[in-house]
C-alpha cells in the first residue's frame, strides 16, 4: 500500500493479490472455513482518495479504469455502488466506532477486476480504513485497524500488513514472510467472474491436508522452478464445476512454458508463474491474442 498525504487529501494505491497456495482445512460452526494460504501482493493497484468533510456523510464516487471489462450489473464482477461498496462500509465502520460526526469524500479508481480472487474489494476496504485513519487524524494503532478489517472481510487484514504472508484462521491471522524474492506472473481474469460464497459452498475440505511449508522453503532457497510445481489451490475443483473458464485456462497455461500455474483465491482469475519480467510480458501478449479476458503481466510487491 502506497500512501501519499497532503493538507487536503490522502491518496492510497492499494494492490491486488495472488494466492500461491490455498488449503481448506475444515468447515467451521460459524459457516466459514479454516484455511491456510500463501498470499503475495502484486503491482496491480486500485486508488482510494479520501478528503475529510464537515457535512456528516460519506459521499462516494467510483471510477472504472479503461479496460476494466465489466458491463453487466447483474454479473458478480459488478462493483457495488454507494453504501454497499466495501470501501464506504469501511469508512462508515471506523466513523461509528470512533464516535465521529465528521464526513468524508471518498473516490475509488478501480483497476483490479472484481469476482476474480484478486482481493480488489478487500484491498479497497483496507486502503479506505488507512486513509480515513489519517484523514480524520484518528491515529488508531494498526492492531485496532486490523480488528475492524477482520469484521469487514477475511482478506482485509492481509492488505493492512506489508508484503507476502501466510494467512490462517478464516484468513485474518497473518504471518508475514520474508525472502520470497521478486516473482513475475501473467494473470488472466476471464469474462466470467465467480462469487466467493458459491465457490466455498461447492468445496470439500481436505481429507489429507497439504502444507505450504515446502513451497515457502522453495521460495526461500530461490528455487522458483520447484515453487512453480508446488502451487496449489483446494478451491480450484469447486470453481471448475461452476465455470468452464477454469478448465479452459488450466489447459492453456499447461500448454504454455510457465513454471507453474493455478487459480487465485476463489477465482475466476488464473495465473502463471514466469521466469522473469520479459517472460511474463510475452506470455501475457500470447494470452491476450487468444481473447481469454483481461490479461496482466505483473510482479510481486511489498
Ligand atoms: O470474509 P468474507 O466476507 O470475504 O467471506 C465471504 C464468504 O466466503 C463468506 O460468507 C463465506 O461464505 C466464505 N468464506 C468461507 N471461509 C473463509 C472465508 C470466506 O467460507 N475462510
mmCIF file with all atom_site columns, N, CA and C and ligand atoms in Angstrom, residues 31-35 152-155 169-171 196-197 200, ligand 1:
data_model
loop_
_atom_site.group_PDB
_atom_site.id
_atom_site.type_symbol
_atom_site.label_atom_id
_atom_site.label_alt_id
_atom_site.label_comp_id
_atom_site.label_asym_id
_atom_site.label_entity_id
_atom_site.label_seq_id
_atom_site.pdbx_PDB_ins_code
_atom_site.Cartn_x
_atom_site.Cartn_y
_atom_site.Cartn_z
_atom_site.occupancy
_atom_site.B_iso_or_equiv
_atom_site.pdbx_formal_charge
_atom_site.auth_seq_id
_atom_site.auth_comp_id
_atom_site.auth_asym_id
_atom_site.auth_atom_id
_atom_site.pdbx_PDB_model_num
ATOM   1  N N  . UNK A 1 31  ? -19.865 -21.121 9.816  1.00 0.00 ? 31  UNK A N  1
ATOM   2  C CA . UNK A 1 31  ? -20.134 -21.080 8.367  1.00 0.00 ? 31  UNK A CA 1
ATOM   3  C C  . UNK A 1 31  ? -18.888 -20.800 7.534  1.00 0.00 ? 31  UNK A C  1
ATOM   4  N N  . UNK A 1 32  ? -17.845 -20.255 8.181  1.00 0.00 ? 32  UNK A N  1
ATOM   5  C CA . UNK A 1 32  ? -16.583 -20.017 7.468  1.00 0.00 ? 32  UNK A CA 1
ATOM   6  C C  . UNK A 1 32  ? -15.771 -21.308 7.392  1.00 0.00 ? 32  UNK A C  1
ATOM   7  N N  . UNK A 1 33  ? -14.678 -21.252 6.647  1.00 0.00 ? 33  UNK A N  1
ATOM   8  C CA . UNK A 1 33  ? -13.766 -22.398 6.554  1.00 0.00 ? 33  UNK A CA 1
ATOM   9  C C  . UNK A 1 33  ? -12.415 -22.018 7.147  1.00 0.00 ? 33  UNK A C  1
ATOM   10 N N  . UNK A 1 34  ? -11.807 -22.990 7.802  1.00 0.00 ? 34  UNK A N  1
ATOM   11 C CA . UNK A 1 34  ? -10.451 -22.831 8.326  1.00 0.00 ? 34  UNK A CA 1
ATOM   12 C C  . UNK A 1 34  ? -9.497  -23.048 7.147  1.00 0.00 ? 34  UNK A C  1
ATOM   13 N N  . UNK A 1 35  ? -8.612  -22.086 6.903  1.00 0.00 ? 35  UNK A N  1
ATOM   14 C CA . UNK A 1 35  ? -7.756  -22.195 5.719  1.00 0.00 ? 35  UNK A CA 1
ATOM   15 C C  . UNK A 1 35  ? -6.277  -21.972 6.071  1.00 0.00 ? 35  UNK A C  1
ATOM   16 N N  . UNK A 1 152 ? -14.775 -6.602  8.434  1.00 0.00 ? 152 UNK A N  1
ATOM   17 C CA . UNK A 1 152 ? -15.226 -6.257  7.077  1.00 0.00 ? 152 UNK A CA 1
ATOM   18 C C  . UNK A 1 152 ? -15.085 -7.424  6.105  1.00 0.00 ? 152 UNK A C  1
ATOM   19 N N  . UNK A 1 153 ? -14.089 -8.285  6.320  1.00 0.00 ? 153 UNK A N  1
ATOM   20 C CA . UNK A 1 153 ? -13.885 -9.426  5.420  1.00 0.00 ? 153 UNK A CA 1
ATOM   21 C C  . UNK A 1 153 ? -12.624 -10.177 5.794  1.00 0.00 ? 153 UNK A C  1
ATOM   22 N N  . UNK A 1 154 ? -12.597 -11.473 5.482  1.00 0.00 ? 154 UNK A N  1
ATOM   23 C CA . UNK A 1 154 ? -11.493 -12.339 5.907  1.00 0.00 ? 154 UNK A CA 1
ATOM   24 C C  . UNK A 1 154 ? -10.146 -11.904 5.329  1.00 0.00 ? 154 UNK A C  1
ATOM   25 N N  . UNK A 1 155 ? -10.148 -11.345 4.117  1.00 0.00 ? 155 UNK A N  1
ATOM   26 C CA . UNK A 1 155 ? -8.892  -10.972 3.446  1.00 0.00 ? 155 UNK A CA 1
ATOM   27 C C  . UNK A 1 155 ? -8.424  -9.557  3.782  1.00 0.00 ? 155 UNK A C  1
ATOM   28 N N  . UNK A 1 169 ? -6.592  -19.268 10.063 1.00 0.00 ? 169 UNK A N  1
ATOM   29 C CA . UNK A 1 169 ? -7.912  -18.981 10.614 1.00 0.00 ? 169 UNK A CA 1
ATOM   30 C C  . UNK A 1 169 ? -8.878  -18.951 9.451  1.00 0.00 ? 169 UNK A C  1
ATOM   31 N N  . UNK A 1 170 ? -9.725  -17.915 9.368  1.00 0.00 ? 170 UNK A N  1
ATOM   32 C CA . UNK A 1 170 ? -10.536 -17.776 8.148  1.00 0.00 ? 170 UNK A CA 1
ATOM   33 C C  . UNK A 1 170 ? -9.827  -16.890 7.132  1.00 0.00 ? 170 UNK A C  1
ATOM   34 N N  . UNK A 1 171 ? -8.567  -16.551 7.439  1.00 0.00 ? 171 UNK A N  1
ATOM   35 C CA . UNK A 1 171 ? -7.733  -15.751 6.537  1.00 0.00 ? 171 UNK A CA 1
ATOM   36 C C  . UNK A 1 171 ? -7.197  -14.510 7.223  1.00 0.00 ? 171 UNK A C  1
ATOM   37 N N  . UNK A 1 196 ? -17.423 -15.650 -4.200 1.00 0.00 ? 196 UNK A N  1
ATOM   38 C CA . UNK A 1 196 ? -16.693 -16.426 -3.179 1.00 0.00 ? 196 UNK A CA 1
ATOM   39 C C  . UNK A 1 196 ? -17.593 -17.414 -2.414 1.00 0.00 ? 196 UNK A C  1
ATOM   40 N N  . UNK A 1 197 ? -18.774 -16.994 -1.899 1.00 0.00 ? 197 UNK A N  1
ATOM   41 C CA . UNK A 1 197 ? -19.588 -17.952 -1.127 1.00 0.00 ? 197 UNK A CA 1
ATOM   42 C C  . UNK A 1 197 ? -19.988 -19.165 -1.965 1.00 0.00 ? 197 UNK A C  1
ATOM   43 N N  . UNK A 1 200 ? -16.886 -21.571 -2.135 1.00 0.00 ? 200 UNK A N  1
ATOM   44 C CA . UNK A 1 200 ? -16.713 -22.283 -0.857 1.00 0.00 ? 200 UNK A CA 1
ATOM   45 C C  . UNK A 1 200 ? -17.840 -23.307 -0.664 1.00 0.00 ? 200 UNK A C  1
HETATM 46 O O1 . LIG B 2 .   ? -14.986 -12.921 4.843  1.00 0.00 ? 1   LIG B O1 1
HETATM 47 P P1 . LIG B 2 .   ? -15.628 -12.659 3.535  1.00 0.00 ? 1   LIG B P1 1
HETATM 48 O O2 . LIG B 2 .   ? -16.776 -11.694 3.613  1.00 0.00 ? 1   LIG B O2 1
HETATM 49 O O3 . LIG B 2 .   ? -14.672 -12.286 2.444  1.00 0.00 ? 1   LIG B O3 1
HETATM 50 O O4 . LIG B 2 .   ? -16.244 -14.040 3.072  1.00 0.00 ? 1   LIG B O4 1
HETATM 51 C C1 . LIG B 2 .   ? -17.215 -14.152 2.052  1.00 0.00 ? 1   LIG B C1 1
HETATM 52 C C2 . LIG B 2 .   ? -17.810 -15.525 2.109  1.00 0.00 ? 1   LIG B C2 1
HETATM 53 O O5 . LIG B 2 .   ? -16.832 -16.504 1.740  1.00 0.00 ? 1   LIG B O5 1
HETATM 54 C C3 . LIG B 2 .   ? -18.287 -15.957 3.475  1.00 0.00 ? 1   LIG B C3 1
HETATM 55 O O6 . LIG B 2 .   ? -19.591 -15.534 3.706  1.00 0.00 ? 1   LIG B O6 1
HETATM 56 C C4 . LIG B 2 .   ? -18.182 -17.450 3.399  1.00 0.00 ? 1   LIG B C4 1
HETATM 57 O O7 . LIG B 2 .   ? -19.280 -17.970 2.676  1.00 0.00 ? 1   LIG B O7 1
HETATM 58 C C5 . LIG B 2 .   ? -16.967 -17.664 2.527  1.00 0.00 ? 1   LIG B C5 1
HETATM 59 N N1 . LIG B 2 .   ? -15.721 -17.871 3.306  1.00 0.00 ? 1   LIG B N1 1
HETATM 60 C C6 . LIG B 2 .   ? -15.532 -19.093 3.948  1.00 0.00 ? 1   LIG B C6 1
HETATM 61 N N2 . LIG B 2 .   ? -14.378 -19.302 4.639  1.00 0.00 ? 1   LIG B N2 1
HETATM 62 C C7 . LIG B 2 .   ? -13.402 -18.369 4.685  1.00 0.00 ? 1   LIG B C7 1
HETATM 63 C C8 . LIG B 2 .   ? -13.583 -17.122 4.026  1.00 0.00 ? 1   LIG B C8 1
HETATM 64 C C9 . LIG B 2 .   ? -14.757 -16.915 3.346  1.00 0.00 ? 1   LIG B C9 1
HETATM 65 O O8 . LIG B 2 .   ? -16.407 -19.976 3.911  1.00 0.00 ? 1   LIG B O8 1
HETATM 66 N N3 . LIG B 2 .   ? -12.267 -18.623 5.323  1.00 0.00 ? 1   LIG B N3 1
#
